[in-house]
Amino acid sequence: MNKTPKTEWRQGGDEHRKMIWKIVAYDNFYGICLTVSRKPDEFTPCDFMYILPDDTDKDIPVTLTFQRRGQIMVQMQCALTESNTEILLLMPNILEWGHDKVNLFELHIKSDTIIINYTTTEGKQRDFKFPLAGFKEKYLEQFI
């Protein structure tokens, strides 16, 4: 696997949703896509969706570790969302655990990397380093 990822940004949407995508791949078959969507008349995102590699075990939760300069800011374990075609992690912008709330938009802006730990269908643990460089700038470009 390559050490330097290939990244690609895309923007799109329609009258109901505006979206940006960031695709990060370390080789041709091993990548993760982050899609952030919002309503056209709102500034903050509605939801965050990660499309995980095809070899991800759908029945085992993934762990997201948000980091800034190598220091852990937040770590959370999340169940995957059922899908017939892709392996998805779908989360609203505001996550609530009891009395605690996590604002994913703020977390994505303040972090520089997400380490996504998942289990393969063969039972192996994999870590995927998803850089967040450019996220804030690309998100704000939607409003220019």
Coordinates of C-alpha atoms in Angstrom, one line a residue:
M1 CA 0.0 0.0 0.0
N2 CA 1.2 3.5 -0.8
K3 CA 2.2 5.8 2.1
T4 CA 0.9 9.0 0.4
P5 CA -2.8 8.8 -0.4
K6 CA -4.4 10.0 -3.6
T7 CA -7.2 12.5 -2.7
E8 CA -10.1 13.8 -4.8
W9 CA -12.7 16.4 -4.0
R10 CA -16.1 16.8 -5.6
Q11 CA -19.1 19.0 -5.2
G12 CA -22.7 18.5 -6.3
G13 CA -26.3 18.2 -5.2
D14 CA -29.7 19.5 -6.2
E15 CA -32.4 21.8 -4.9
H16 CA -32.9 19.5 -1.8
R17 CA -29.2 18.8 -0.8
K18 CA -25.8 20.3 -1.4
M19 CA -22.8 17.9 -1.0
I20 CA -19.1 17.7 -1.0
W21 CA -17.2 14.4 -1.3
K22 CA -13.6 13.6 -0.3
I23 CA -12.2 10.4 -1.7
V24 CA -9.0 9.1 -0.2
A25 CA -7.2 6.0 -1.7
Y26 CA -3.9 4.5 -1.0
D27 CA -4.1 2.3 -4.1
N28 CA -6.7 1.5 -6.8
F29 CA -8.8 -0.8 -4.6
Y30 CA -8.4 0.5 -1.1
G31 CA -10.2 3.7 -0.4
I32 CA -12.8 5.5 1.7
C33 CA -15.2 8.3 0.7
L34 CA -16.6 11.0 3.0
T35 CA -19.7 12.7 1.9
V36 CA -21.1 15.7 3.8
S37 CA -24.5 17.0 2.9
R38 CA -26.5 20.1 3.9
K39 CA -29.8 21.7 3.0
P40 CA -29.3 24.5 0.5
D41 CA -30.6 27.2 2.9
E42 CA -28.5 26.1 5.9
F43 CA -24.9 26.5 6.7
T44 CA -24.2 23.5 8.8
P45 CA -24.3 20.0 7.5
C46 CA -27.2 17.6 8.0
D47 CA -25.2 14.4 8.0
F48 CA -21.9 12.8 7.4
M49 CA -21.5 9.5 5.4
Y50 CA -18.4 7.4 5.1
I51 CA -18.3 4.7 2.3
L52 CA -16.0 2.0 3.6
P53 CA -13.9 -0.6 1.6
D54 CA -15.7 -3.6 0.2
D55 CA -13.8 -6.0 2.5
T56 CA -15.4 -4.4 5.7
D57 CA -17.4 -6.7 7.9
K58 CA -20.8 -5.1 8.0
D59 CA -21.7 -6.7 11.4
I60 CA -18.8 -5.3 13.4
P61 CA -18.8 -1.6 14.5
V62 CA -16.0 0.7 13.3
T63 CA -14.0 3.0 15.6
L64 CA -13.3 6.6 14.5
T65 CA -10.4 8.4 16.2
F66 CA -10.3 12.1 15.5
Q67 CA -6.8 13.5 15.9
R68 CA -5.0 16.8 15.8
R69 CA -1.3 16.7 15.5
G70 CA -1.3 13.1 16.6
Q71 CA -3.3 13.8 19.8
I72 CA -6.6 12.1 20.2
M73 CA -9.5 14.6 20.4
V74 CA -12.4 12.1 20.3
Q75 CA -12.8 8.4 19.8
M76 CA -16.1 6.7 19.2
Q77 CA -17.4 3.3 18.1
C78 CA -20.2 3.3 15.5
A79 CA -22.4 0.7 14.0
L80 CA -22.6 0.5 10.2
T81 CA -25.8 1.3 8.3
E82 CA -27.5 -1.3 6.2
S83 CA -27.1 -0.9 2.5
N84 CA -27.4 -3.3 -0.5
T85 CA -24.7 -1.8 -2.6
E86 CA -22.1 -0.1 -0.2
I87 CA -20.8 -0.4 3.3
L88 CA -21.9 2.8 5.0
L89 CA -21.4 4.7 8.2
L90 CA -24.1 7.3 8.3
M91 CA -24.2 9.9 11.1
P92 CA -26.1 13.1 11.8
N93 CA -24.1 16.3 12.5
I94 CA -25.1 16.3 16.2
L95 CA -24.5 12.9 17.9
E96 CA -26.0 12.4 21.4
W97 CA -24.9 9.9 24.0
G98 CA -26.9 10.4 27.1
H99 CA -26.1 14.0 28.3
D100 CA -23.1 14.4 25.9
K101 CA -23.3 15.9 22.4
V102 CA -20.7 15.8 19.7
N103 CA -20.8 18.2 16.8
L104 CA -19.3 16.3 13.9
F105 CA -18.9 19.4 11.7
E106 CA -16.8 21.1 14.4
L107 CA -14.8 17.9 15.0
H108 CA -14.0 17.7 11.2
I109 CA -12.8 21.3 11.2
K110 CA -10.7 21.0 14.3
S111 CA -9.1 17.6 13.5
D112 CA -6.5 17.0 10.9
T113 CA -6.9 13.2 10.6
I114 CA -9.4 10.5 11.3
I115 CA -8.1 7.0 12.0
I116 CA -10.9 4.6 10.9
N117 CA -10.4 1.1 12.4
Y118 CA -12.6 -1.6 10.9
T119 CA -12.6 -5.4 10.7
T120 CA -12.3 -7.2 7.4
T121 CA -14.6 -10.0 6.3
E122 CA -11.6 -12.3 7.0
G123 CA -11.4 -11.0 10.6
K124 CA -8.4 -8.8 10.3
Q125 CA -8.2 -5.4 11.9
R126 CA -7.4 -2.5 9.6
D127 CA -6.6 1.1 10.2
F128 CA -7.3 3.7 7.5
K129 CA -5.7 7.1 7.9
F130 CA -8.2 9.7 6.5
P131 CA -6.6 13.1 6.2
L132 CA -8.9 16.1 6.7
A133 CA -6.6 18.6 5.1
G134 CA -8.7 21.0 3.0
F135 CA -12.1 20.1 4.5
K136 CA -12.9 23.5 6.0
E137 CA -11.8 25.3 2.8
K138 CA -13.7 23.0 0.4
Y139 CA -16.8 23.1 2.6
L140 CA -16.8 26.9 2.6
E141 CA -16.3 27.1 -1.2
Q142 CA -19.9 26.0 -1.6
F143 CA -21.0 29.5 -0.4
I144 CA -18.8 31.5 -2.8

